[in-house]
């Protein structure tokens, strides 16, 4: 009997189990999850409101990119396609010079596709546009290797474009500091454009894929519906999914691996470690100390993810965007806020406005250190500054994602290659999956899980 053990029941681990089942190479597939629930960062719960109603709102990820195939395909395989919905509003605003202005629509991850776009001018102002035109038209050699996003793009686009558009966008998505983030790993389309040399905006425009269909999708029941359906399908196929079963260690036993939980030890022919990288470092330390050392160098950032519900009448100003970015120069605690009930029609009950904002990012530990009361106070102060909301919310929920965001430093791609090679040499029956490796989003995480299970199925074939 051949057994695969998957450690971690986030979307990456569950996708690994799903791929293993499709391939049929293992007689027994067991998923071990530390938490009392499956799903990891895909968590959707009801938020009770004082009028006795409730809103079902995601506590973490609220959608996946539809322009990558992995999540879309998984939804098809699980029969979820009919349940998918896309944002009612796609555009976002940015807080500059004390007011909210529409972010330019025509950008590639914030890099303007046209330096003369009036929407770009509206955000940058005339001096910012002059700086952009001058930087973009200077003679730039093609990029080789990997670089930190911030310093490199300041040279290519000028400081204002980075400060007002690219930085808030890329920093916000990753809870990161663009001065310490890998261009290649975090923004591959921009890195590809930079490798062309010359004008970055022209290269980005040449590479831009014409918009076709929605950019984001999510199940109507919330992102957790994807993992719930996945667990249901796995259990139907005989997979043993265990919760409250934290794995304490992996030990080599000949070609097999002993997987220890507090009250059990499983002998596995293959293991997918689909935990955050800092946990993976600890787990693989006995089977591959070299891979563990490398994994231990991945930094993680904690965020306090805040959901606030306001009475509709208490929110001034036009709610004509899916949310807003807030550049560092505004000196706020939050770097972005999503206007959830504008973005998602199914979160809009007509009486309330849902705002989601995150506290904490790379270099700012307040997502971990502030109390709930302090987090709420900081977010409310920032919403007063940016959106003019002075009324108290009718409901607040704070979700702590401790070590929730792995940081992709310059050279991240090489680091992942080295980890994979080292682990492959020391313990080829152990593979890694999850958001720390090939992209922080749901589709990339699914992809790593499926590829890990596919490789292990082939190894044992
Ligand atoms: C606030 C927030 C917002 C986000 N928004 C989006 C978004 O809108 N779109 C998007 O695409 N992505 C988003 N993401 C990223 C997305 O959530 C991740 O890509 C994805 O959920 C990662 O899945 P995973 O399986 O790699 O990790 P996780 O979901 O972290 O799963 C890892 C699992 O391993 C378990 N575990 C840990 N240690 C052990 C152990 N010793 N034994 C057994 N199990 C263990 C954990 O309990 C957890 O369940 C967001 C993330 C956060 C934090």
Coordinates of C-alpha atoms and ligand atoms in Angstrom, one line a residue:
X1 CA 0.0 0.0 0.0
X2 CA 1.4 3.4 -0.9
X3 CA 0.5 6.4 1.2
X4 CA 0.7 10.1 0.6
X5 CA 0.5 12.4 3.6
X6 CA -0.3 16.1 3.0
X7 CA 0.6 18.4 5.9
X8 CA -1.6 21.5 5.9
X9 CA -5.2 21.8 4.6
X10 CA -5.0 25.2 3.1
X11 CA -5.9 25.5 -0.5
X12 CA -2.4 24.3 -1.5
X13 CA -2.5 21.1 0.5
X14 CA -6.1 20.3 -0.5
X15 CA -5.2 20.9 -4.1
X16 CA -2.2 18.5 -3.7
X17 CA -4.6 15.8 -2.3
X18 CA -7.0 16.4 -5.2
X19 CA -4.3 16.0 -7.8
X20 CA -3.0 12.8 -6.1
X21 CA -6.6 11.4 -6.1
X22 CA -6.9 12.2 -9.9
X23 CA -3.7 10.5 -10.7
X24 CA -4.6 7.3 -8.7
X25 CA -1.0 6.5 -7.8
X26 CA -1.6 6.3 -4.0
X27 CA -3.8 3.8 -2.2
X28 CA -4.1 6.0 0.7
X29 CA -4.1 9.8 0.9
X30 CA -4.2 11.5 4.4
X31 CA -4.4 15.2 5.0
X32 CA -3.2 16.4 8.4
X33 CA -4.3 19.9 9.5
X34 CA -3.2 21.7 12.7
X35 CA -6.2 23.9 13.1
X36 CA -9.7 22.8 14.1
X37 CA -10.9 23.6 10.6
X38 CA -9.7 23.2 7.0
X39 CA -9.1 26.0 4.6
X40 CA -6.2 28.0 6.1
X41 CA -6.4 31.6 4.8
X42 CA -9.7 30.9 3.0
X43 CA -12.1 31.7 5.8
X44 CA -15.7 33.1 5.3
X45 CA -17.9 33.7 8.3
X46 CA -21.2 35.5 9.2
X47 CA -20.8 39.0 10.7
X48 CA -23.8 39.8 12.9
X49 CA -25.2 43.3 12.7
X50 CA -27.2 45.1 15.4
X51 CA -30.4 45.0 13.3
X52 CA -30.5 41.2 13.7
X53 CA -29.3 40.5 10.2
X54 CA -25.8 39.2 9.2
X55 CA -23.4 39.5 6.3
X56 CA -21.3 36.6 5.1
X57 CA -17.9 38.1 4.6
X58 CA -14.4 36.7 3.9
X59 CA -11.9 37.1 6.8
X60 CA -8.9 36.8 4.4
X61 CA -8.7 36.3 0.6
X62 CA -12.0 37.4 -1.1
X63 CA -11.3 36.4 -4.7
X64 CA -8.8 34.8 -7.1
X65 CA -7.3 36.0 -10.3
X66 CA -9.3 34.6 -13.3
X67 CA -6.6 35.3 -15.8
X68 CA -4.5 32.5 -14.4
X69 CA -5.8 29.0 -15.1
X70 CA -5.3 27.1 -11.8
X71 CA -8.2 28.3 -9.7
X72 CA -10.6 28.5 -12.6
X73 CA -9.8 25.0 -13.6
X74 CA -10.1 23.6 -10.1
X75 CA -13.6 25.2 -9.8
X76 CA -14.6 23.6 -13.1
X77 CA -13.4 20.2 -11.8
X78 CA -15.4 20.7 -8.6
X79 CA -18.5 21.8 -10.4
X80 CA -18.3 25.3 -8.9
X81 CA -18.3 27.3 -12.1
X82 CA -22.0 28.2 -11.9
X83 CA -21.4 29.6 -8.4
X84 CA -18.7 32.1 -9.4
X85 CA -19.2 35.8 -9.4
X86 CA -17.0 38.7 -10.4
X87 CA -16.7 42.2 -8.8
X88 CA -19.5 44.6 -9.5
X89 CA -16.8 47.3 -9.5
X90 CA -13.2 46.8 -10.7
X91 CA -11.6 50.3 -10.4
X92 CA -9.8 51.6 -7.4
X93 CA -8.9 55.0 -6.1
X94 CA -5.7 56.4 -4.6
X95 CA -5.4 59.0 -1.8
X96 CA -3.2 61.8 -3.1
X97 CA -2.9 65.5 -2.1
X98 CA -5.6 65.0 0.5
X99 CA -8.2 63.5 -1.9
X100 CA -9.3 60.3 -3.5
X101 CA -8.6 60.1 -7.2
X102 CA -9.3 57.3 -9.7
X103 CA -6.3 55.1 -10.3
X104 CA -5.5 54.9 -14.0
X105 CA -7.2 51.9 -15.7
X106 CA -4.4 51.3 -18.2
X107 CA -1.5 50.0 -16.2
X108 CA 0.4 46.7 -15.8
X109 CA 0.6 46.2 -12.1
X110 CA 0.7 49.9 -11.7
X111 CA 3.2 50.7 -14.5
X112 CA 1.4 53.1 -16.8
X113 CA 0.9 51.9 -20.4
X114 CA 0.8 55.4 -21.7
X115 CA 2.7 58.3 -20.2
X116 CA 0.3 60.8 -21.7
X117 CA -2.8 59.2 -20.3
X118 CA -5.0 61.9 -18.6
X119 CA -5.8 59.5 -15.8
X120 CA -2.1 59.2 -15.1
X121 CA -1.8 62.9 -15.0
X122 CA -4.7 63.2 -12.6
X123 CA -2.8 61.1 -10.1
X124 CA 0.7 62.3 -10.7
X125 CA 0.2 66.0 -11.3
X126 CA 2.2 67.9 -13.9
X127 CA 5.6 67.5 -12.1
X128 CA 5.0 63.8 -11.6
X129 CA 4.2 63.4 -15.3
X130 CA 7.3 65.3 -16.4
X131 CA 9.4 63.1 -14.1
X132 CA 7.7 60.0 -15.5
X133 CA 8.3 61.0 -19.1
X134 CA 11.9 61.9 -18.5
X135 CA 12.7 58.7 -16.6
X136 CA 10.9 56.5 -19.1
X137 CA 12.5 58.0 -22.1
X138 CA 16.1 57.9 -20.7
X139 CA 18.4 55.3 -22.1
X140 CA 17.9 52.1 -20.0
X141 CA 19.9 48.9 -20.6
X142 CA 17.8 45.7 -20.5
X143 CA 17.4 44.3 -17.0
X144 CA 19.4 41.2 -16.2
X145 CA 18.9 39.2 -13.0
X146 CA 16.6 40.2 -10.2
X147 CA 16.3 43.5 -8.4
X148 CA 14.3 45.2 -5.6
X149 CA 11.1 46.8 -7.0
X150 CA 11.4 50.2 -5.4
X151 CA 14.9 51.5 -6.3
X152 CA 14.7 50.0 -9.8
X153 CA 11.3 51.4 -10.7
X154 CA 12.1 54.8 -9.3
X155 CA 14.9 55.0 -11.8
X156 CA 12.7 53.7 -14.7
X157 CA 9.5 55.6 -13.9
X158 CA 10.4 58.4 -11.4
X159 CA 9.7 58.6 -7.7
X160 CA 6.2 60.0 -8.0
X161 CA 4.8 57.1 -10.1
X162 CA 6.3 54.6 -7.7
X163 CA 5.1 56.5 -4.6
X164 CA 1.6 57.1 -5.8
X165 CA 0.7 54.0 -8.0
X166 CA 3.1 51.1 -8.2
X167 CA 4.3 51.1 -4.5
X168 CA 0.8 51.1 -2.9
X169 CA -0.4 48.5 -5.3
X170 CA 2.4 46.0 -5.1
X171 CA 3.2 46.7 -1.4
X172 CA -0.5 46.5 -0.5
X173 CA -1.1 43.1 -2.1
X174 CA 1.8 41.5 -0.5
X175 CA 1.9 43.4 2.9
X176 CA 5.4 44.2 1.8
X177 CA 8.0 47.0 1.4
X178 CA 8.7 47.5 -2.3
X179 CA 12.3 48.4 -1.4
X180 CA 12.8 44.8 -0.2
X181 CA 10.6 42.9 -2.7
X182 CA 11.7 40.9 -5.7
X183 CA 10.7 42.4 -9.1
X184 CA 11.0 39.0 -10.8
X185 CA 9.0 37.0 -8.2
X186 CA 6.3 39.6 -7.3
X187 CA 5.8 41.3 -10.7
X188 CA 6.9 39.0 -13.5
X189 CA 5.2 41.0 -16.2
X190 CA 7.1 44.1 -15.2
X191 CA 10.3 42.2 -15.0
X192 CA 9.7 40.8 -18.5
X193 CA 9.1 44.4 -19.8
X194 CA 12.2 45.6 -18.1
X195 CA 14.3 42.9 -19.8
X196 CA 13.4 44.5 -23.1
X197 CA 15.3 47.7 -22.2
X198 CA 14.3 51.1 -23.4
X199 CA 11.0 52.6 -22.4
X200 CA 9.4 50.5 -19.7
X201 CA 5.9 51.8 -20.3
X202 CA 6.1 51.0 -24.1
X203 CA 7.4 47.5 -23.3
X204 CA 4.6 47.0 -20.8
X205 CA 2.1 48.2 -23.3
X206 CA 3.4 45.8 -26.0
X207 CA 3.3 42.9 -23.6
X208 CA -0.2 43.8 -22.2
X209 CA -2.8 41.1 -22.8
X210 CA -6.1 42.6 -24.0
X211 CA -8.8 42.5 -21.3
X212 CA -11.1 39.6 -21.8
X213 CA -13.6 38.6 -19.2
X214 CA -13.5 39.3 -15.5
X215 CA -10.1 39.8 -13.8
X216 CA -11.3 38.3 -10.5
X217 CA -13.8 35.6 -9.5
X218 CA -15.0 34.2 -6.3
X219 CA -17.7 31.7 -5.2
X220 CA -20.9 33.5 -4.2
X221 CA -20.7 31.8 -0.8
X222 CA -17.2 33.3 -0.2
X223 CA -13.7 32.0 -0.9
X224 CA -14.1 29.3 1.8
X225 CA -16.7 27.6 -0.4
X226 CA -13.8 26.5 -2.7
X227 CA -12.0 24.7 0.1
X228 CA -15.2 23.3 1.6
X229 CA -16.2 21.9 -1.7
X230 CA -12.7 20.5 -2.2
X231 CA -12.8 18.8 1.2
X232 CA -16.3 17.3 0.4
X233 CA -15.0 15.9 -2.9
X234 CA -11.8 14.5 -1.3
X235 CA -13.8 12.8 1.5
X236 CA -16.1 11.3 -1.2
X237 CA -13.0 9.9 -2.9
X238 CA -11.9 8.2 0.4
X239 CA -9.3 10.8 1.5
X240 CA -8.8 10.9 5.2
X241 CA -8.9 14.6 6.1
X242 CA -8.0 15.2 9.8
X243 CA -8.2 18.5 11.6
X244 CA -6.7 19.4 15.0
X245 CA -3.8 17.1 14.0
X246 CA -0.6 19.3 14.0
X247 CA 2.4 17.5 12.5
X248 CA 5.3 17.8 14.9
X249 CA 8.1 16.2 12.9
X250 CA 9.1 14.3 9.7
X251 CA 11.8 11.6 10.1
X252 CA 13.4 9.6 7.3
X253 CA 12.9 5.8 7.6
X254 CA 14.7 4.3 4.7
X255 CA 12.8 5.4 1.6
X256 CA 9.8 6.3 3.7
X257 CA 9.0 9.1 6.0
X258 CA 7.5 8.9 9.5
X259 CA 5.0 11.7 10.1
X260 CA 4.4 12.4 13.7
X261 CA 1.3 14.1 15.2
X262 CA 0.7 14.4 19.0
X263 CA -1.1 11.1 19.1
X264 CA -0.2 9.2 16.0
X265 CA 2.7 8.3 13.7
X266 CA 2.0 7.6 10.0
X267 CA 4.4 5.9 7.6
X268 CA 4.3 7.8 4.3
X269 CA 5.8 6.9 0.9
X270 CA 5.5 10.5 0.0
X271 CA 4.8 13.8 1.8
X272 CA 3.6 17.2 0.6
X273 CA 4.4 19.9 3.2
X274 CA 1.9 22.6 2.5
X275 CA 2.3 24.8 5.6
X276 CA 3.7 28.3 5.7
X277 CA 7.5 28.3 5.0
X278 CA 8.6 29.0 8.6
X279 CA 6.7 25.8 9.7
X280 CA 8.0 23.9 6.7
X281 CA 11.6 24.9 7.8
X282 CA 11.0 23.2 11.1
X283 CA 9.3 20.1 9.7
X284 CA 11.9 19.3 7.0
X285 CA 14.9 20.0 9.4
X286 CA 15.5 16.3 10.1
X287 CA 15.2 15.1 6.5
X288 CA 17.0 18.0 4.8
X289 CA 18.8 20.4 7.2
X290 CA 20.1 22.4 4.1
X291 CA 16.6 23.0 2.8
X292 CA 15.4 23.9 6.3
X293 CA 18.2 26.5 6.6
X294 CA 17.2 28.1 3.3
X295 CA 13.5 28.0 4.2
X296 CA 14.2 29.6 7.5
X297 CA 15.4 32.7 5.6
X298 CA 11.9 33.5 4.3
X299 CA 10.5 36.4 6.4
X300 CA 6.8 36.5 7.3
X301 CA 4.7 39.5 8.1
X302 CA 1.7 39.5 10.4
X303 CA -1.4 41.6 9.6
X304 CA -4.5 42.5 11.6
X305 CA -7.3 42.3 9.0
X306 CA -10.1 44.6 9.9
X307 CA -13.7 44.4 8.6
X308 CA -15.9 47.4 9.5
X309 CA -19.6 47.8 8.7
X310 CA -21.1 51.3 8.7
X311 CA -24.6 52.5 8.2
X312 CA -24.9 53.6 4.6
X313 CA -25.9 57.1 5.6
X314 CA -22.7 57.5 7.7
X315 CA -20.4 57.2 4.7
X316 CA -20.0 60.4 2.8
X317 CA -18.6 60.8 -0.7
X318 CA -19.2 58.9 -3.9
X319 CA -18.6 55.1 -3.4
X320 CA -17.6 54.7 -7.0
X321 CA -14.7 52.3 -6.7
X322 CA -13.8 48.9 -5.3
X323 CA -11.5 50.5 -2.8
X324 CA -8.6 52.8 -2.3
X325 CA -4.8 52.7 -2.0
X326 CA -3.0 55.0 0.5
X327 CA 0.6 55.9 -0.3
X328 CA 3.2 55.9 2.5
X329 CA 3.5 59.7 2.2
X330 CA 0.0 60.0 3.7
X331 CA 1.5 58.7 7.0
X332 CA -1.5 56.5 7.8
X333 CA -1.5 53.1 9.4
X334 CA -3.4 51.5 6.6
X335 CA -2.0 51.2 3.1
X336 CA -5.3 50.3 1.4
X337 CA -8.9 49.6 2.1
X338 CA -11.4 47.6 0.1
X339 CA -14.9 48.9 -0.2
X340 CA -16.3 45.4 0.1
X341 CA -20.0 46.1 -0.4
X342 CA -19.3 48.2 -3.6
X343 CA -16.9 45.5 -4.9
X344 CA -19.2 42.6 -4.2
X345 CA -23.0 42.9 -5.0
X346 CA -23.7 40.0 -2.6
X347 CA -22.2 41.9 0.3
X348 CA -24.4 44.9 -0.3
X349 CA -27.7 44.8 1.7
X350 CA -28.6 48.3 0.6
X351 CA -28.3 49.6 4.2
X352 CA -24.6 49.2 5.1
X353 CA -21.2 49.8 3.7
X354 CA -18.5 47.2 4.3
X355 CA -14.9 48.4 4.5
X356 CA -11.9 46.0 4.9
X357 CA -8.5 47.3 5.8
X358 CA -5.2 45.7 6.8
X359 CA -2.9 46.9 9.6
X360 CA 0.8 45.8 9.4
X361 CA 3.2 45.3 6.6
X362 CA 6.9 44.5 6.2
X363 CA 8.8 46.9 8.5
X364 CA 5.6 47.7 10.5
X365 CA 4.8 45.1 13.2
X366 CA 1.6 46.8 14.4
X367 CA -0.5 44.0 12.9
X368 CA 1.0 41.9 15.7
X369 CA 1.6 44.3 18.5
X370 CA -1.5 46.5 18.6
X371 CA -4.5 45.4 20.6
X372 CA -7.9 45.0 18.9
X373 CA -8.9 48.4 20.3
X374 CA -5.8 50.1 19.0
X375 CA -6.2 48.5 15.6
X376 CA -9.8 49.7 15.4
X377 CA -8.9 53.2 16.5
X378 CA -6.0 53.4 14.0
X379 CA -8.2 52.2 11.1
X380 CA -11.0 54.6 12.0
X381 CA -8.7 57.5 12.2
X382 CA -7.4 56.7 8.7
X383 CA -10.9 56.3 7.3
X384 CA -11.8 59.7 8.7
X385 CA -8.7 61.2 7.0
X386 CA -9.2 59.4 3.6
X387 CA -12.9 58.8 3.3
X388 CA -14.3 61.4 5.7
X389 CA -16.1 58.8 7.8
X390 CA -16.5 60.1 11.3
X391 CA -19.4 58.0 12.6
X392 CA -18.7 54.8 14.6
X393 CA -19.1 51.5 12.7
X394 CA -22.1 49.3 13.6
X395 CA -19.9 46.2 13.6
X396 CA -16.1 45.5 13.7
X397 CA -14.2 42.3 13.2
X398 CA -10.5 41.8 13.5
X399 CA -8.8 38.7 12.1
X400 CA -5.2 38.1 13.0
X401 CA -3.1 36.6 10.3
X402 CA 0.0 36.0 12.3
X403 CA 3.0 35.4 9.9
X404 CA 0.3 35.5 7.2
X405 CA 2.4 37.0 4.3
X406 CA 5.7 35.4 3.2
X407 CA 8.0 38.1 1.8
X408 CA 9.6 37.6 -1.6
X409 CA 13.0 39.2 -1.4
X410 CA 15.2 39.9 -4.4
X411 CA 16.6 36.5 -5.5
X412 CA 13.5 34.7 -4.3
X413 CA 13.3 32.6 -7.5
X414 CA 16.9 31.4 -6.9
X415 CA 16.1 30.7 -3.2
X416 CA 13.2 28.5 -4.2
X417 CA 15.3 26.7 -6.8
X418 CA 18.0 26.0 -4.2
X419 CA 15.4 24.7 -1.7
X420 CA 13.8 22.5 -4.3
X421 CA 17.2 21.1 -5.4
X422 CA 18.4 20.5 -1.8
X423 CA 15.2 18.8 -0.7
X424 CA 15.2 16.8 -4.0
X425 CA 18.7 15.5 -3.2
X426 CA 18.1 14.8 0.5
X427 CA 14.5 13.6 0.5
X428 CA 13.0 13.3 -3.0
X429 CA 9.8 11.8 -1.4
X430 CA 9.1 15.2 0.3
X431 CA 7.8 18.2 -1.7
X432 CA 6.8 21.7 -0.7
X433 CA 3.6 23.6 -1.6
X434 CA 2.0 26.9 -0.7
X435 CA 2.0 30.6 -1.0
X436 CA 5.7 31.1 -0.1
X437 CA 7.1 29.8 -3.3
X438 CA 5.7 30.8 -6.7
X439 CA 3.3 33.6 -6.0
X440 CA 1.3 34.6 -2.9
X441 CA -2.2 34.3 -4.5
X442 CA -4.7 31.4 -4.5
X443 CA -4.0 30.3 -8.1
X444 CA -0.3 30.0 -7.6
X445 CA -0.8 28.2 -4.3
X446 CA -3.1 25.7 -6.0
X447 CA -0.5 25.3 -8.8
X448 CA 2.3 24.4 -6.3
X449 CA 0.1 21.8 -4.6
X450 CA -0.9 20.1 -7.8
X451 CA 2.6 20.0 -9.2
X452 CA 4.0 18.6 -5.9
X453 CA 1.5 15.8 -5.9
X454 CA 2.0 15.2 -9.7
X455 CA 5.8 14.9 -9.2
X456 CA 5.4 12.5 -6.2
X457 CA 3.0 10.4 -8.2
X458 CA 5.5 10.1 -11.0
X459 CA 8.4 9.4 -8.6
X460 CA 6.5 6.4 -7.3
X461 CA 5.2 5.2 -10.6
Ligands
LIG1 C1 -5.5 38.8 4.6 C2 -5.2 38.1 3.3 C3 -5.9 38.4 2.1 C4 -5.6 37.7 1.0 N1 -6.3 38.0 -0.2 C5 -6.1 37.3 -1.3 C6 -6.9 37.5 -2.4 O1 -7.8 38.3 -2.4 N2 -6.7 36.7 -3.5 C7 -5.7 35.8 -3.5 O2 -5.5 35.1 -4.6 N3 -4.9 35.5 -2.4 C8 -5.1 36.2 -1.3 N4 -4.4 36.0 -0.2 C9 -3.5 34.9 -0.3 C10 -4.2 33.5 -0.2 O3 -5.0 33.5 1.0 C11 -3.2 32.4 -0.2 O4 -2.6 32.3 -1.5 C12 -3.7 31.0 0.1 O5 -4.8 31.0 0.9 C13 -2.5 30.2 0.7 O6 -2.9 28.9 0.8 P1 -1.8 27.9 1.4 O7 -2.5 26.5 1.4 O8 -0.5 28.0 0.8 O9 -1.6 28.4 2.9 P2 -2.5 28.4 4.2 O10 -3.9 28.8 3.8 O11 -1.8 29.3 5.2 O12 -2.6 26.9 4.7 C14 -1.5 26.3 5.4 C15 -2.2 25.4 6.4 O13 -1.2 24.7 7.1 C16 -1.6 24.5 8.4 N5 -0.5 24.1 9.3 C17 0.5 24.9 9.8 N6 1.3 24.2 10.5 C18 0.9 22.9 10.5 C19 1.4 21.7 11.1 N7 2.5 21.7 11.9 N8 0.7 20.6 10.9 C20 -0.4 20.6 10.1 N9 -0.9 21.7 9.5 C21 -0.2 22.9 9.7 C22 -2.3 25.8 8.7 O14 -3.1 25.7 9.9 C23 -3.0 26.1 7.5 O15 -4.3 25.6 7.5 C24 -4.7 36.7 1.0 C25 -4.0 36.3 2.2 C26 -4.3 37.0 3.3 C27 -3.6 36.6 4.6

